[in-house]
Amino acid sequence: MEPSLIESAWPNSLRWFLTQGLTSFTPWHFMQTPDEMAFAANAFRREDVSNGEVFVFARRQDCDDFAGLELVGGRVTEKVVYFHPVFSDSSKGSPRTWNIVITTYEDVFEFVAQRVVPDMKDWALTEDARDL
């Protein structure tokens, strides 16, 4: 991501990865532009049973799993929320009754260490690096 697109209000843990160009961790990919995953943030806003909000920065390529930084009072926090929305249309009268949040992490480093790296290892067991 271009340094000019990285906002200083984002936690240092996210900025650390982005400023170094560390964005592709197959099957996980970090955002290339700040609004790239706004559609997932909107789905979270509609579907989260606690009515929370997140700034989405990562997506798993083989399913609709996302990671976002929790927003509190409109401010981005360090806390990472790992979630799986179903992209339901709430206008059809189907209220959400289950939690789309899979788990949370203290920060981006913990998310990468506990979720991204193990997923990369699993992926590497079935896919050769030359096929990436």
GROMACS .gro file of C-alpha atoms in nm:
model
  132
    1MET     CA    1   0.000   0.000   0.000
    2GLU     CA    2   0.125   0.348  -0.081
    3PRO     CA    3   0.246   0.529   0.230
    4SER     CA    4   0.018   0.825   0.151
    5LEU     CA    5  -0.287   0.597   0.191
    6ILE     CA    6  -0.185   0.473   0.537
    7GLU     CA    7  -0.355   0.680   0.804
    8SER     CA    8  -0.166   0.773   1.118
    9ALA     CA    9  -0.482   0.707   1.324
   10TRP     CA   10  -0.457   0.335   1.248
   11PRO     CA   11  -0.281   0.124   1.509
   12ASN     CA   12   0.094   0.088   1.465
   13SER     CA   13   0.053  -0.290   1.443
   14LEU     CA   14  -0.141  -0.254   1.114
   15ARG     CA   15   0.075   0.029   0.982
   16TRP     CA   16   0.385  -0.184   1.052
   17PHE     CA   17   0.272  -0.449   0.802
   18LEU     CA   18   0.137  -0.207   0.542
   19THR     CA   19   0.439   0.025   0.527
   20GLN     CA   20   0.665  -0.273   0.464
   21GLY     CA   21   0.440  -0.406   0.189
   22LEU     CA   22   0.356  -0.716   0.390
   23THR     CA   23   0.007  -0.772   0.254
   24SER     CA   24  -0.007  -1.117   0.093
   25PHE     CA   25  -0.007  -1.421   0.321
   26THR     CA   26  -0.191  -1.677   0.110
   27PRO     CA   27  -0.469  -1.752   0.185
   28TRP     CA   28  -0.494  -1.418   0.372
   29HIS     CA   29  -0.455  -1.081   0.200
   30PHE     CA   30  -0.439  -0.738   0.359
   31MET     CA   31  -0.603  -0.437   0.198
   32GLN     CA   32  -0.443  -0.249  -0.088
   33THR     CA   33  -0.663   0.061  -0.044
   34PRO     CA   34  -0.843   0.187   0.268
   35ASP     CA   35  -1.194   0.142   0.125
   36GLU     CA   36  -1.130  -0.188  -0.054
   37MET     CA   37  -1.322  -0.396   0.201
   38ALA     CA   38  -1.593  -0.146   0.293
   39PHE     CA   39  -1.854  -0.393   0.168
   40ALA     CA   40  -1.748  -0.638   0.443
   41ALA     CA   41  -1.757  -0.361   0.705
   42ASN     CA   42  -2.112  -0.281   0.593
   43ALA     CA   43  -2.209  -0.648   0.619
   44PHE     CA   44  -2.060  -0.658   0.970
   45ARG     CA   45  -2.258  -0.349   1.068
   46ARG     CA   46  -2.582  -0.513   0.944
   47GLU     CA   47  -2.519  -0.861   1.079
   48ASP     CA   48  -2.325  -0.830   1.406
   49VAL     CA   49  -2.557  -0.918   1.695
   50SER     CA   50  -2.381  -0.669   1.924
   51ASN     CA   51  -2.428  -0.386   1.670
   52GLY     CA   52  -2.055  -0.331   1.650
   53GLU     CA   53  -1.847  -0.174   1.376
   54VAL     CA   54  -1.510  -0.262   1.228
   55PHE     CA   55  -1.254  -0.125   0.986
   56VAL     CA   56  -1.185  -0.429   0.767
   57PHE     CA   57  -0.822  -0.477   0.664
   58ALA     CA   58  -0.791  -0.847   0.571
   59ARG     CA   59  -0.973  -1.116   0.378
   60ARG     CA   60  -0.922  -1.488   0.338
   61GLN     CA   61  -0.928  -1.569  -0.034
   62ASP     CA   62  -1.104  -1.905  -0.024
   63CYS     CA   63  -1.405  -1.809   0.189
   64ASP     CA   64  -1.588  -1.507   0.326
   65ASP     CA   65  -1.367  -1.472   0.636
   66PHE     CA   66  -1.252  -1.121   0.721
   67ALA     CA   67  -1.056  -0.941   0.989
   68GLY     CA   68  -1.121  -0.588   1.102
   69LEU     CA   69  -1.014  -0.349   1.372
   70GLU     CA   70  -1.290  -0.274   1.619
   71LEU     CA   71  -1.428   0.079   1.607
   72VAL     CA   72  -1.521   0.240   1.938
   73GLY     CA   73  -1.681   0.582   1.922
   74GLY     CA   74  -1.573   0.607   1.559
   75ARG     CA   75  -1.207   0.549   1.646
   76VAL     CA   76  -1.003   0.254   1.523
   77THR     CA   77  -0.869   0.038   1.808
   78GLU     CA   78  -0.596  -0.231   1.822
   79LYS     CA   79  -0.850  -0.513   1.876
   80VAL     CA   80  -0.888  -0.743   1.574
   81VAL     CA   81  -1.228  -0.901   1.511
   82TYR     CA   82  -1.221  -1.216   1.296
   83PHE     CA   83  -1.566  -1.272   1.142
   84HIS     CA   84  -1.768  -1.453   0.877
   85PRO     CA   85  -2.070  -1.259   0.744
   86VAL     CA   86  -2.337  -1.417   0.526
   87PHE     CA   87  -2.413  -1.092   0.341
   88SER     CA   88  -2.783  -1.122   0.423
   89ASP     CA   89  -3.035  -0.866   0.308
   90SER     CA   90  -3.184  -0.737   0.634
   91SER     CA   91  -3.460  -0.559   0.439
   92LYS     CA   92  -3.623  -0.900   0.380
   93GLY     CA   93  -3.715  -0.928   0.747
   94SER     CA   94  -3.466  -1.196   0.844
   95PRO     CA   95  -3.312  -1.066   1.167
   96ARG     CA   96  -2.970  -1.194   1.268
   97THR     CA   97  -2.987  -1.444   1.553
   98TRP     CA   98  -2.631  -1.580   1.568
   99ASN     CA   99  -2.293  -1.419   1.616
  100ILE     CA  100  -2.080  -1.377   1.302
  101VAL     CA  101  -1.769  -1.309   1.515
  102ILE     CA  102  -1.545  -1.615   1.521
  103THR     CA  103  -1.288  -1.476   1.764
  104THR     CA  104  -1.094  -1.164   1.858
  105TYR     CA  105  -0.724  -1.087   1.891
  106GLU     CA  106  -0.536  -0.827   2.096
  107ASP     CA  107  -0.377  -0.669   1.786
  108VAL     CA  108  -0.264  -0.738   1.429
  109PHE     CA  109   0.054  -0.915   1.545
  110GLU     CA  110  -0.148  -1.162   1.752
  111PHE     CA  111  -0.391  -1.213   1.460
  112VAL     CA  112  -0.103  -1.286   1.221
  113ALA     CA  113   0.071  -1.519   1.469
  114GLN     CA  114  -0.236  -1.715   1.577
  115ARG     CA  115  -0.453  -1.715   1.264
  116VAL     CA  116  -0.263  -1.610   0.951
  117VAL     CA  117   0.058  -1.811   0.996
  118PRO     CA  118  -0.120  -2.139   1.082
  119ASP     CA  119  -0.352  -2.091   0.783
  120MET     CA  120  -0.048  -2.028   0.561
  121LYS     CA  121   0.114  -2.345   0.689
  122ASP     CA  122  -0.202  -2.549   0.620
  123TRP     CA  123  -0.221  -2.400   0.271
  124ALA     CA  124   0.147  -2.482   0.206
  125LEU     CA  125   0.081  -2.850   0.285
  126THR     CA  126  -0.145  -2.877  -0.020
  127GLU     CA  127  -0.014  -2.612  -0.262
  128ASP     CA  128   0.335  -2.571  -0.404
  129ALA     CA  129   0.484  -2.222  -0.376
  130ARG     CA  130   0.548  -2.207  -0.751
  131ASP     CA  131   0.167  -2.217  -0.801
  132LEU     CA  132   0.110  -1.894  -0.610
   0.00000   0.00000   0.00000
